């Protein structure tokens, strides 16, 4: 199994309410990917709840059977649509991919 984790730093917002609305919008779009891309075995998205200077705002945790499935996910049109959508919200991201037991 391959685990793909990506964290997003969102654009600056005028207030906490605006930040949460933005985060929820991105989270909702991430969660839609589970029903659009068959190779996703597990998908969980979450909004950060602890305000630390180094914290990211949102996380995506996904599992795939193989590296080939992860590559198929990356190439999938629905994933590419999300990337375009997310350009309006995120300023940076970090990721890690690893093999689970």
Coordinates of N, CA and C in Angstrom, one line a residue, residues 3-4 9 13-14 20-21 27-28 32 41 61-64 73 83-85 95-96:
X3 N 0.9 5.3 0.8 CA 0.3 6.4 1.4 C 0.8 7.7 0.8
X4 N -0.1 8.6 0.4 CA 0.2 9.9 -0.2 C -0.4 11.0 0.8
X9 N -0.9 25.1 2.5 CA -1.0 26.4 3.1 C -1.9 27.3 2.3
X13 N -6.1 35.4 4.8 CA -7.5 35.8 4.9 C -7.7 37.0 5.8
X14 N -8.8 37.7 5.7 CA -9.0 38.9 6.5 C -9.3 38.5 8.0
X20 N -11.6 29.7 7.5 CA -12.4 28.4 7.7 C -13.3 28.1 6.5
X21 N -13.9 29.1 5.9 CA -14.7 29.0 4.7 C -13.9 28.5 3.6
X27 N -11.4 21.5 1.2 CA -11.7 20.1 1.8 C -12.8 19.4 1.0
X28 N -13.9 20.1 0.8 CA -15.0 19.6 0.1 C -14.6 19.1 -1.3
X32 N -14.4 15.0 -2.8 CA -15.1 14.6 -4.1 C -14.3 13.7 -4.9
X41 N -8.0 4.1 -2.6 CA -8.5 3.1 -1.7 C -9.0 3.7 -0.4
X61 N -4.9 12.9 3.1 CA -4.3 11.6 3.4 C -5.0 10.6 2.5
X62 N -4.2 10.0 1.6 CA -4.8 9.0 0.6 C -4.0 7.7 0.6
X63 N -4.6 6.6 0.3 CA -3.9 5.3 0.2 C -4.2 4.8 -1.2
X64 N -3.2 4.1 -1.8 CA -3.3 3.5 -3.1 C -2.7 2.1 -3.0
X73 N -3.6 8.2 -10.4 CA -4.3 9.3 -9.7 C -3.8 10.7 -10.1
X83 N -6.4 20.5 -9.0 CA -5.2 21.4 -9.0 C -5.5 22.8 -9.5
X84 N -6.2 22.8 -10.6 CA -6.6 24.1 -11.2 C -7.5 24.9 -10.2
X85 N -8.4 24.2 -9.6 CA -9.3 24.9 -8.6 C -8.5 25.4 -7.5
X95 N 4.5 17.5 0.4 CA 3.9 16.1 0.4 C 5.0 15.1 0.8
X96 N 4.5 13.9 1.1 CA 5.3 12.7 1.3 C 4.5 11.5 0.8

